[in-house]
Amino acid sequence: MFHIASEEYYQDNQIIFREGDLGDWIYVLESGSVELTKNVDGEPVCIGTLHSGEILGDLGFFAKTPRTATARAIGTTVLGNLDRRFLDQEYNKLSGSFRVIIQSMAIRLKNTTQYACRQT
Amino acid sequence: MFHIASEEYYQDNQIIFREGDLGDWIYVLESGSVELTKNVDGEPVCIGTLHSGEILGDLGFFAKTPRTATARAIGTTVLGNLDRRFLDQEYNKLSGSFRVIIQSMAIRLKNTTQYACRQT
């Protein structure tokens, strides 16, 4: 269903990206799992685990923000890089106002995740 | 900038919609403010306040979920109903896979908000 530009292979426990890294690739998880953690007062706090078919990295694309969490492979994991040209084409089809709506949702997700971690 | 179909006027403290209501209109806040609360163990917990220019109600549209919070006017408040035909046209321009990405972000926002409230 997704337009995959390339695949990336990770071993168990290998870091995919770190919180604060620059990057706006969106991935679909083809197999394996990914643990997401945020740094809270110097300690990693798990904010979720992604499984096959789920999307990773969308906030970098929509909210134009550095990576909001550290992503680590759990077990042997395969990620599909969604084709960037396809994503840009799709996004560029949209009017400015519709993009503002999507961007505002992405920024709220970033802020809510930050808040939820502070409450843990 | 937005395509406004109609405007709604609210007095201070008036309910715009309640958590659990069905509804998928998206609004832009034209003036006044809106307080968002969620019911946590029978008590309303404030999860945020929206101000002029901000978007309200997007999860109903993108995540196809009942209203995830109660929205109440703070002061005299004017909301613009975004033109539903325009929103549908924009959304329908997108491929199925791009819609899945946006929908997954909306569902994560809904779940993260729920989690953040439980931690308060």
PDB file of C-alpha atoms in Angstrom:
ATOM      1  CA  MET A   1       0.000   0.000   0.000  1.00  0.00           C
ATOM      2  CA  PHE A   2       2.820   2.449   0.862  1.00  0.00           C
ATOM      3  CA  HIS A   3       5.368   3.789  -1.626  1.00  0.00           C
ATOM      4  CA  ILE A   4       8.631   2.441  -0.179  1.00  0.00           C
ATOM      5  CA  ALA A   5      11.861   4.075  -1.402  1.00  0.00           C
ATOM      6  CA  SER A   6      14.242   1.770   0.470  1.00  0.00           C
ATOM      7  CA  GLU A   7      14.437  -0.587   3.422  1.00  0.00           C
ATOM      8  CA  GLU A   8      16.546  -0.398   6.582  1.00  0.00           C
ATOM      9  CA  TYR A   9      17.487  -3.388   8.715  1.00  0.00           C
ATOM     10  CA  TYR A  10      18.150  -3.148  12.452  1.00  0.00           C
ATOM     11  CA  GLN A  11      19.336  -5.678  14.991  1.00  0.00           C
ATOM     12  CA  ASP A  12      17.809  -6.057  18.440  1.00  0.00           C
ATOM     13  CA  ASN A  13      18.499  -3.000  20.611  1.00  0.00           C
ATOM     14  CA  GLN A  14      19.989  -0.940  17.763  1.00  0.00           C
ATOM     15  CA  ILE A  15      19.133   2.777  17.750  1.00  0.00           C
ATOM     16  CA  ILE A  16      17.132   3.951  14.699  1.00  0.00           C
ATOM     17  CA  PHE A  17      17.254   7.635  15.650  1.00  0.00           C
ATOM     18  CA  ARG A  18      17.751   9.646  18.823  1.00  0.00           C
ATOM     19  CA  GLU A  19      15.525  12.305  20.386  1.00  0.00           C
ATOM     20  CA  GLY A  20      16.738  15.679  19.109  1.00  0.00           C
ATOM     21  CA  ASP A  21      18.238  14.307  15.874  1.00  0.00           C
ATOM     22  CA  LEU A  22      17.358  16.153  12.718  1.00  0.00           C
ATOM     23  CA  GLY A  23      15.381  14.052  10.250  1.00  0.00           C
ATOM     24  CA  ASP A  24      12.056  14.054   8.503  1.00  0.00           C
ATOM     25  CA  TRP A  25      11.845  10.624   6.901  1.00  0.00           C
ATOM     26  CA  ILE A  26       8.644   8.758   7.631  1.00  0.00           C
ATOM     27  CA  TYR A  27       8.929   4.991   8.066  1.00  0.00           C
ATOM     28  CA  VAL A  28       6.469   2.134   8.060  1.00  0.00           C
ATOM     29  CA  LEU A  29       7.379  -0.741  10.345  1.00  0.00           C
ATOM     30  CA  GLU A  30       7.531  -3.831   8.094  1.00  0.00           C
ATOM     31  CA  SER A  31       8.578  -6.357  10.739  1.00  0.00           C
ATOM     32  CA  GLY A  32       9.861  -6.407  14.300  1.00  0.00           C
ATOM     33  CA  SER A  33       9.007  -3.739  16.883  1.00  0.00           C
ATOM     34  CA  VAL A  34      10.260  -0.281  17.868  1.00  0.00           C
ATOM     35  CA  GLU A  35      10.446   1.109  21.395  1.00  0.00           C
ATOM     36  CA  LEU A  36      10.065   4.887  21.756  1.00  0.00           C
ATOM     37  CA  THR A  37      11.628   6.643  24.746  1.00  0.00           C
ATOM     38  CA  LYS A  38      11.935  10.249  25.837  1.00  0.00           C
ATOM     39  CA  ASN A  39      14.567  11.687  28.119  1.00  0.00           C
ATOM     40  CA  VAL A  40      12.898  12.930  31.316  1.00  0.00           C
ATOM     41  CA  ASP A  41      15.270  14.451  33.893  1.00  0.00           C
ATOM     42  CA  GLY A  42      18.142  12.419  32.470  1.00  0.00           C
ATOM     43  CA  GLU A  43      16.283   9.100  32.470  1.00  0.00           C
ATOM     44  CA  PRO A  44      14.739   7.357  29.431  1.00  0.00           C
ATOM     45  CA  VAL A  45      10.958   6.969  29.807  1.00  0.00           C
ATOM     46  CA  CYS A  46       9.168   4.576  27.466  1.00  0.00           C
ATOM     47  CA  ILE A  47       6.291   6.332  25.711  1.00  0.00           C
ATOM     48  CA  GLY A  48       5.188   3.472  23.519  1.00  0.00           C
ATOM     49  CA  THR A  49       5.991   0.518  21.340  1.00  0.00           C
ATOM     50  CA  LEU A  50       5.235   0.292  17.639  1.00  0.00           C
ATOM     51  CA  HIS A  51       4.426  -2.911  15.810  1.00  0.00           C
ATOM     52  CA  SER A  52       4.244  -4.118  12.234  1.00  0.00           C
ATOM     53  CA  GLY A  53       2.250  -1.799   9.971  1.00  0.00           C
ATOM     54  CA  GLU A  54       2.604   1.245  12.234  1.00  0.00           C
ATOM     55  CA  ILE A  55       4.076   4.605  11.228  1.00  0.00           C
ATOM     56  CA  LEU A  56       7.243   6.134  12.681  1.00  0.00           C
ATOM     57  CA  GLY A  57       8.728   9.592  12.245  1.00  0.00           C
ATOM     58  CA  ASP A  58       5.689  11.528  11.048  1.00  0.00           C
ATOM     59  CA  LEU A  59       6.202  14.480  13.411  1.00  0.00           C
ATOM     60  CA  GLY A  60       9.552  15.268  11.775  1.00  0.00           C
ATOM     61  CA  PHE A  61       7.723  15.596   8.466  1.00  0.00           C
ATOM     62  CA  PHE A  62       4.541  17.406   9.542  1.00  0.00           C
ATOM     63  CA  ALA A  63       5.658  19.475  12.550  1.00  0.00           C
ATOM     64  CA  LYS A  64       9.130  20.211  11.101  1.00  0.00           C
ATOM     65  CA  THR A  65      10.586  19.365  14.479  1.00  0.00           C
ATOM     66  CA  PRO A  66      13.699  17.389  15.462  1.00  0.00           C
ATOM     67  CA  ARG A  67      12.956  13.788  16.446  1.00  0.00           C
ATOM     68  CA  THR A  68      10.718  13.922  19.536  1.00  0.00           C
ATOM     69  CA  ALA A  69      11.749  10.510  20.881  1.00  0.00           C
ATOM     70  CA  THR A  70      14.521   7.941  20.631  1.00  0.00           C
ATOM     71  CA  ALA A  71      13.536   4.920  18.523  1.00  0.00           C
ATOM     72  CA  ARG A  72      15.199   1.554  19.220  1.00  0.00           C
ATOM     73  CA  ALA A  73      14.649  -1.796  17.519  1.00  0.00           C
ATOM     74  CA  ILE A  74      13.217  -4.645  19.580  1.00  0.00           C
ATOM     75  CA  GLY A  75      14.251  -7.839  17.858  1.00  0.00           C
ATOM     76  CA  THR A  76      15.328  -7.887  14.225  1.00  0.00           C
ATOM     77  CA  THR A  77      13.412  -5.044  12.661  1.00  0.00           C
ATOM     78  CA  VAL A  78      12.804  -3.910   9.096  1.00  0.00           C
ATOM     79  CA  LEU A  79      11.678  -0.368   8.297  1.00  0.00           C
ATOM     80  CA  GLY A  80      10.430   0.891   4.950  1.00  0.00           C
ATOM     81  CA  ASN A  81      11.427   4.476   4.147  1.00  0.00           C
ATOM     82  CA  LEU A  82       8.397   6.098   2.597  1.00  0.00           C
ATOM     83  CA  ASP A  83       9.261   7.665  -0.739  1.00  0.00           C
ATOM     84  CA  ARG A  84       9.965  11.305   0.007  1.00  0.00           C
ATOM     85  CA  ARG A  85       9.022  12.566  -3.441  1.00  0.00           C
ATOM     86  CA  PHE A  86       5.641  10.862  -3.160  1.00  0.00           C
ATOM     87  CA  LEU A  87       5.025  12.366   0.298  1.00  0.00           C
ATOM     88  CA  ASP A  88       5.996  15.844  -0.889  1.00  0.00           C
ATOM     89  CA  GLN A  89       3.737  15.513  -3.936  1.00  0.00           C
ATOM     90  CA  GLU A  90       0.812  14.479  -1.764  1.00  0.00           C
ATOM     91  CA  TYR A  91       1.409  17.250   0.757  1.00  0.00           C
ATOM     92  CA  ASN A  92       1.795  19.834  -1.993  1.00  0.00           C
ATOM     93  CA  LYS A  93      -1.626  18.917  -3.393  1.00  0.00           C
ATOM     94  CA  LEU A  94      -3.177  20.416  -0.275  1.00  0.00           C
ATOM     95  CA  SER A  95      -4.173  24.037   0.172  1.00  0.00           C
ATOM     96  CA  GLY A  96      -2.269  26.133   2.705  1.00  0.00           C
ATOM     97  CA  SER A  97      -5.195  26.122   5.127  1.00  0.00           C
ATOM     98  CA  PHE A  98      -5.513  22.333   5.125  1.00  0.00           C
ATOM     99  CA  ARG A  99      -1.774  22.065   5.755  1.00  0.00           C
ATOM    100  CA  VAL A 100      -2.149  24.414   8.738  1.00  0.00           C
ATOM    101  CA  ILE A 101      -4.790  22.064  10.205  1.00  0.00           C
ATOM    102  CA  ILE A 102      -2.520  19.019   9.846  1.00  0.00           C
ATOM    103  CA  GLN A 103       0.528  20.887  11.143  1.00  0.00           C
ATOM    104  CA  SER A 104      -1.411  22.137  14.180  1.00  0.00           C
ATOM    105  CA  MET A 105      -2.405  18.533  14.976  1.00  0.00           C
ATOM    106  CA  ALA A 106       1.239  17.414  14.708  1.00  0.00           C
ATOM    107  CA  ILE A 107       2.417  20.197  17.028  1.00  0.00           C
ATOM    108  CA  ARG A 108      -0.296  19.346  19.558  1.00  0.00           C
ATOM    109  CA  LEU A 109       0.810  15.700  19.476  1.00  0.00           C
ATOM    110  CA  LYS A 110       4.407  16.782  20.116  1.00  0.00           C
ATOM    111  CA  ASN A 111       3.367  19.014  23.037  1.00  0.00           C
ATOM    112  CA  THR A 112       0.962  16.489  24.552  1.00  0.00           C
ATOM    113  CA  THR A 113       3.612  13.765  24.442  1.00  0.00           C
ATOM    114  CA  GLN A 114       6.055  16.092  26.209  1.00  0.00           C
ATOM    115  CA  TYR A 115       3.424  16.883  28.857  1.00  0.00           C
ATOM    116  CA  ALA A 116       2.466  13.224  29.365  1.00  0.00           C
ATOM    117  CA  CYS A 117       6.130  12.342  29.977  1.00  0.00           C
ATOM    118  CA  ARG A 118       6.559  15.091  32.562  1.00  0.00           C
ATOM    119  CA  GLN A 119       3.595  13.665  34.489  1.00  0.00           C
ATOM    120  CA  THR A 120       4.979  10.117  34.587  1.00  0.00           C
TER     121      THR A 120
ATOM    122  CA  MET B   1      -7.252  32.138   4.876  1.00  0.00           C
ATOM    123  CA  PHE B   2      -9.768  29.449   5.909  1.00  0.00           C
ATOM    124  CA  HIS B   3     -12.959  28.627   4.010  1.00  0.00           C
ATOM    125  CA  ILE B   4     -15.627  29.489   6.589  1.00  0.00           C
ATOM    126  CA  ALA B   5     -19.120  28.069   5.969  1.00  0.00           C
ATOM    127  CA  SER B   6     -20.805  29.802   8.917  1.00  0.00           C
ATOM    128  CA  GLU B   7     -20.082  31.407  12.266  1.00  0.00           C
ATOM    129  CA  GLU B   8     -21.226  30.421  15.752  1.00  0.00           C
ATOM    130  CA  TYR B   9     -21.430  32.800  18.697  1.00  0.00           C
ATOM    131  CA  TYR B  10     -21.023  31.696  22.299  1.00  0.00           C
ATOM    132  CA  GLN B  11     -21.360  33.515  25.593  1.00  0.00           C
ATOM    133  CA  ASP B  12     -18.924  33.155  28.466  1.00  0.00           C
ATOM    134  CA  ASN B  13     -19.074  29.653  29.977  1.00  0.00           C
ATOM    135  CA  GLN B  14     -21.356  28.265  27.270  1.00  0.00           C
ATOM    136  CA  ILE B  15     -20.663  24.683  26.150  1.00  0.00           C
ATOM    137  CA  ILE B  16     -19.632  24.308  22.489  1.00  0.00           C
ATOM    138  CA  PHE B  17     -19.608  20.520  22.560  1.00  0.00           C
ATOM    139  CA  ARG B  18     -19.251  17.811  25.194  1.00  0.00           C
ATOM    140  CA  GLU B  19     -16.762  14.943  25.412  1.00  0.00           C
ATOM    141  CA  GLY B  20     -18.385  11.911  23.787  1.00  0.00           C
ATOM    142  CA  ASP B  21     -20.696  13.936  21.516  1.00  0.00           C
ATOM    143  CA  LEU B  22     -20.785  12.888  17.891  1.00  0.00           C
ATOM    144  CA  GLY B  23     -19.530  15.579  15.528  1.00  0.00           C
ATOM    145  CA  ASP B  24     -16.826  16.088  12.963  1.00  0.00           C
ATOM    146  CA  TRP B  25     -16.973  19.803  12.209  1.00  0.00           C
ATOM    147  CA  ILE B  26     -13.634  21.563  12.414  1.00  0.00           C
ATOM    148  CA  TYR B  27     -13.666  25.113  13.761  1.00  0.00           C
ATOM    149  CA  VAL B  28     -11.209  27.975  13.726  1.00  0.00           C
ATOM    150  CA  LEU B  29     -11.350  30.220  16.769  1.00  0.00           C
ATOM    151  CA  GLU B  30     -12.032  33.733  15.419  1.00  0.00           C
ATOM    152  CA  SER B  31     -12.220  35.548  18.770  1.00  0.00           C
ATOM    153  CA  GLY B  32     -12.459  34.724  22.457  1.00  0.00           C
ATOM    154  CA  SER B  33     -11.000  31.571  24.003  1.00  0.00           C
ATOM    155  CA  VAL B  34     -12.019  27.944  24.474  1.00  0.00           C
ATOM    156  CA  GLU B  35     -11.250  25.775  27.498  1.00  0.00           C
ATOM    157  CA  LEU B  36     -10.903  22.030  26.864  1.00  0.00           C
ATOM    158  CA  THR B  37     -11.609  19.590  29.683  1.00  0.00           C
ATOM    159  CA  LYS B  38     -11.706  15.813  29.943  1.00  0.00           C
ATOM    160  CA  ASN B  39     -13.632  13.802  32.478  1.00  0.00           C
ATOM    161  CA  VAL B  40     -11.180  11.922  34.717  1.00  0.00           C
ATOM    162  CA  ASP B  41     -12.769   9.769  37.421  1.00  0.00           C
ATOM    163  CA  GLY B  42     -15.866  11.962  37.366  1.00  0.00           C
ATOM    164  CA  GLU B  43     -13.984  15.268  37.618  1.00  0.00           C
ATOM    165  CA  PRO B  44     -13.298  17.706  34.750  1.00  0.00           C
ATOM    166  CA  VAL B  45      -9.556  18.130  34.136  1.00  0.00           C
ATOM    167  CA  CYS B  46      -8.428  21.063  32.000  1.00  0.00           C
ATOM    168  CA  ILE B  47      -6.208  19.860  29.154  1.00  0.00           C
ATOM    169  CA  GLY B  48      -5.670  23.183  27.454  1.00  0.00           C
ATOM    170  CA  THR B  49      -6.985  26.532  26.325  1.00  0.00           C
ATOM    171  CA  LEU B  50      -7.286  27.621  22.714  1.00  0.00           C
ATOM    172  CA  HIS B  51      -6.922  31.194  21.531  1.00  0.00           C
ATOM    173  CA  SER B  52      -7.718  33.181  18.423  1.00  0.00           C
ATOM    174  CA  GLY B  53      -6.501  31.513  15.220  1.00  0.00           C
ATOM    175  CA  GLU B  54      -6.290  28.028  16.737  1.00  0.00           C
ATOM    176  CA  ILE B  55      -8.105  24.934  15.433  1.00  0.00           C
ATOM    177  CA  LEU B  56     -10.785  23.009  17.330  1.00  0.00           C
ATOM    178  CA  GLY B  57     -12.443  19.691  16.540  1.00  0.00           C
ATOM    179  CA  ASP B  58      -9.931  18.195  14.124  1.00  0.00           C
ATOM    180  CA  LEU B  59      -9.845  14.758  15.795  1.00  0.00           C
ATOM    181  CA  GLY B  60     -13.543  14.267  15.033  1.00  0.00           C
ATOM    182  CA  PHE B  61     -12.727  14.761  11.367  1.00  0.00           C
ATOM    183  CA  PHE B  62      -9.438  12.865  11.058  1.00  0.00           C
ATOM    184  CA  ALA B  63      -9.732  10.125  13.696  1.00  0.00           C
ATOM    185  CA  LYS B  64     -13.498   9.629  13.149  1.00  0.00           C
ATOM    186  CA  THR B  65     -13.894   9.619  16.907  1.00  0.00           C
ATOM    187  CA  PRO B  66     -16.545  11.199  19.143  1.00  0.00           C
ATOM    188  CA  ARG B  67     -15.445  14.502  20.694  1.00  0.00           C
ATOM    189  CA  THR B  68     -12.433  13.731  22.890  1.00  0.00           C
ATOM    190  CA  ALA B  69     -12.938  16.708  25.230  1.00  0.00           C
ATOM    191  CA  THR B  70     -15.596  19.161  26.369  1.00  0.00           C
ATOM    192  CA  ALA B  71     -15.137  22.616  24.821  1.00  0.00           C
ATOM    193  CA  ARG B  72     -16.432  25.665  26.713  1.00  0.00           C
ATOM    194  CA  ALA B  73     -16.286  29.345  25.733  1.00  0.00           C
ATOM    195  CA  ILE B  74     -14.244  31.684  27.911  1.00  0.00           C
ATOM    196  CA  GLY B  75     -15.629  35.155  27.346  1.00  0.00           C
ATOM    197  CA  THR B  76     -17.684  35.993  24.273  1.00  0.00           C
ATOM    198  CA  THR B  77     -16.351  33.652  21.607  1.00  0.00           C
ATOM    199  CA  VAL B  78     -16.817  33.398  17.853  1.00  0.00           C
ATOM    200  CA  LEU B  79     -16.054  30.173  15.978  1.00  0.00           C
ATOM    201  CA  GLY B  80     -15.849  29.775  12.215  1.00  0.00           C
ATOM    202  CA  ASN B  81     -17.151  26.430  10.923  1.00  0.00           C
ATOM    203  CA  LEU B  82     -14.725  25.304   8.267  1.00  0.00           C
ATOM    204  CA  ASP B  83     -16.554  24.520   5.045  1.00  0.00           C
ATOM    205  CA  ARG B  84     -17.140  20.791   5.105  1.00  0.00           C
ATOM    206  CA  ARG B  85     -17.269  20.390   1.339  1.00  0.00           C
ATOM    207  CA  PHE B  86     -13.883  22.098   1.032  1.00  0.00           C
ATOM    208  CA  LEU B  87     -12.371  19.860   3.740  1.00  0.00           C
ATOM    209  CA  ASP B  88     -13.744  16.718   2.113  1.00  0.00           C
ATOM    210  CA  GLN B  89     -12.428  17.819  -1.294  1.00  0.00           C
ATOM    211  CA  GLU B  90      -8.968  18.435   0.155  1.00  0.00           C
ATOM    212  CA  TYR B  91      -8.924  15.134   2.026  1.00  0.00           C
ATOM    213  CA  ASN B  92     -10.157  13.242  -1.021  1.00  0.00           C
ATOM    214  CA  LYS B  93      -7.239  14.570  -3.072  1.00  0.00           C
ATOM    215  CA  LEU B  94      -4.921  12.446  -0.956  1.00  0.00           C
ATOM    216  CA  SER B  95      -3.976   8.867  -1.656  1.00  0.00           C
ATOM    217  CA  GLY B  96      -5.154   6.182   0.753  1.00  0.00           C
ATOM    218  CA  SER B  97      -1.666   5.731   2.188  1.00  0.00           C
ATOM    219  CA  PHE B  98      -1.220   9.423   2.963  1.00  0.00           C
ATOM    220  CA  ARG B  99      -4.620   9.425   4.677  1.00  0.00           C
ATOM    221  CA  VAL B 100      -3.497   6.460   6.793  1.00  0.00           C
ATOM    222  CA  ILE B 101      -0.471   8.483   7.956  1.00  0.00           C
ATOM    223  CA  ILE B 102      -2.644  11.461   8.973  1.00  0.00           C
ATOM    224  CA  GLN B 103      -5.247   9.256  10.600  1.00  0.00           C
ATOM    225  CA  SER B 104      -2.583   7.410  12.597  1.00  0.00           C
ATOM    226  CA  MET B 105      -1.271  10.758  13.893  1.00  0.00           C
ATOM    227  CA  ALA B 106      -4.807  11.792  14.937  1.00  0.00           C
ATOM    228  CA  ILE B 107      -5.393   8.509  16.773  1.00  0.00           C
ATOM    229  CA  ARG B 108      -2.039   8.849  18.568  1.00  0.00           C
ATOM    230  CA  LEU B 109      -3.002  12.378  19.638  1.00  0.00           C
ATOM    231  CA  LYS B 110      -6.298  11.064  21.001  1.00  0.00           C
ATOM    232  CA  ASN B 111      -4.553   8.250  22.923  1.00  0.00           C
ATOM    233  CA  THR B 112      -1.727  10.450  24.229  1.00  0.00           C
ATOM    234  CA  THR B 113      -4.218  13.041  25.498  1.00  0.00           C
ATOM    235  CA  GLN B 114      -6.132  10.296  27.300  1.00  0.00           C
ATOM    236  CA  TYR B 115      -2.900   9.015  28.853  1.00  0.00           C
ATOM    237  CA  ALA B 116      -1.717  12.508  29.888  1.00  0.00           C
ATOM    238  CA  CYS B 117      -5.029  13.098  31.692  1.00  0.00           C
ATOM    239  CA  ARG B 118      -4.781   9.826  33.596  1.00  0.00           C
ATOM    240  CA  GLN B 119      -1.370  10.904  34.880  1.00  0.00           C
ATOM    241  CA  THR B 120      -2.561  14.287  36.176  1.00  0.00           C
TER     242      THR B 120
END
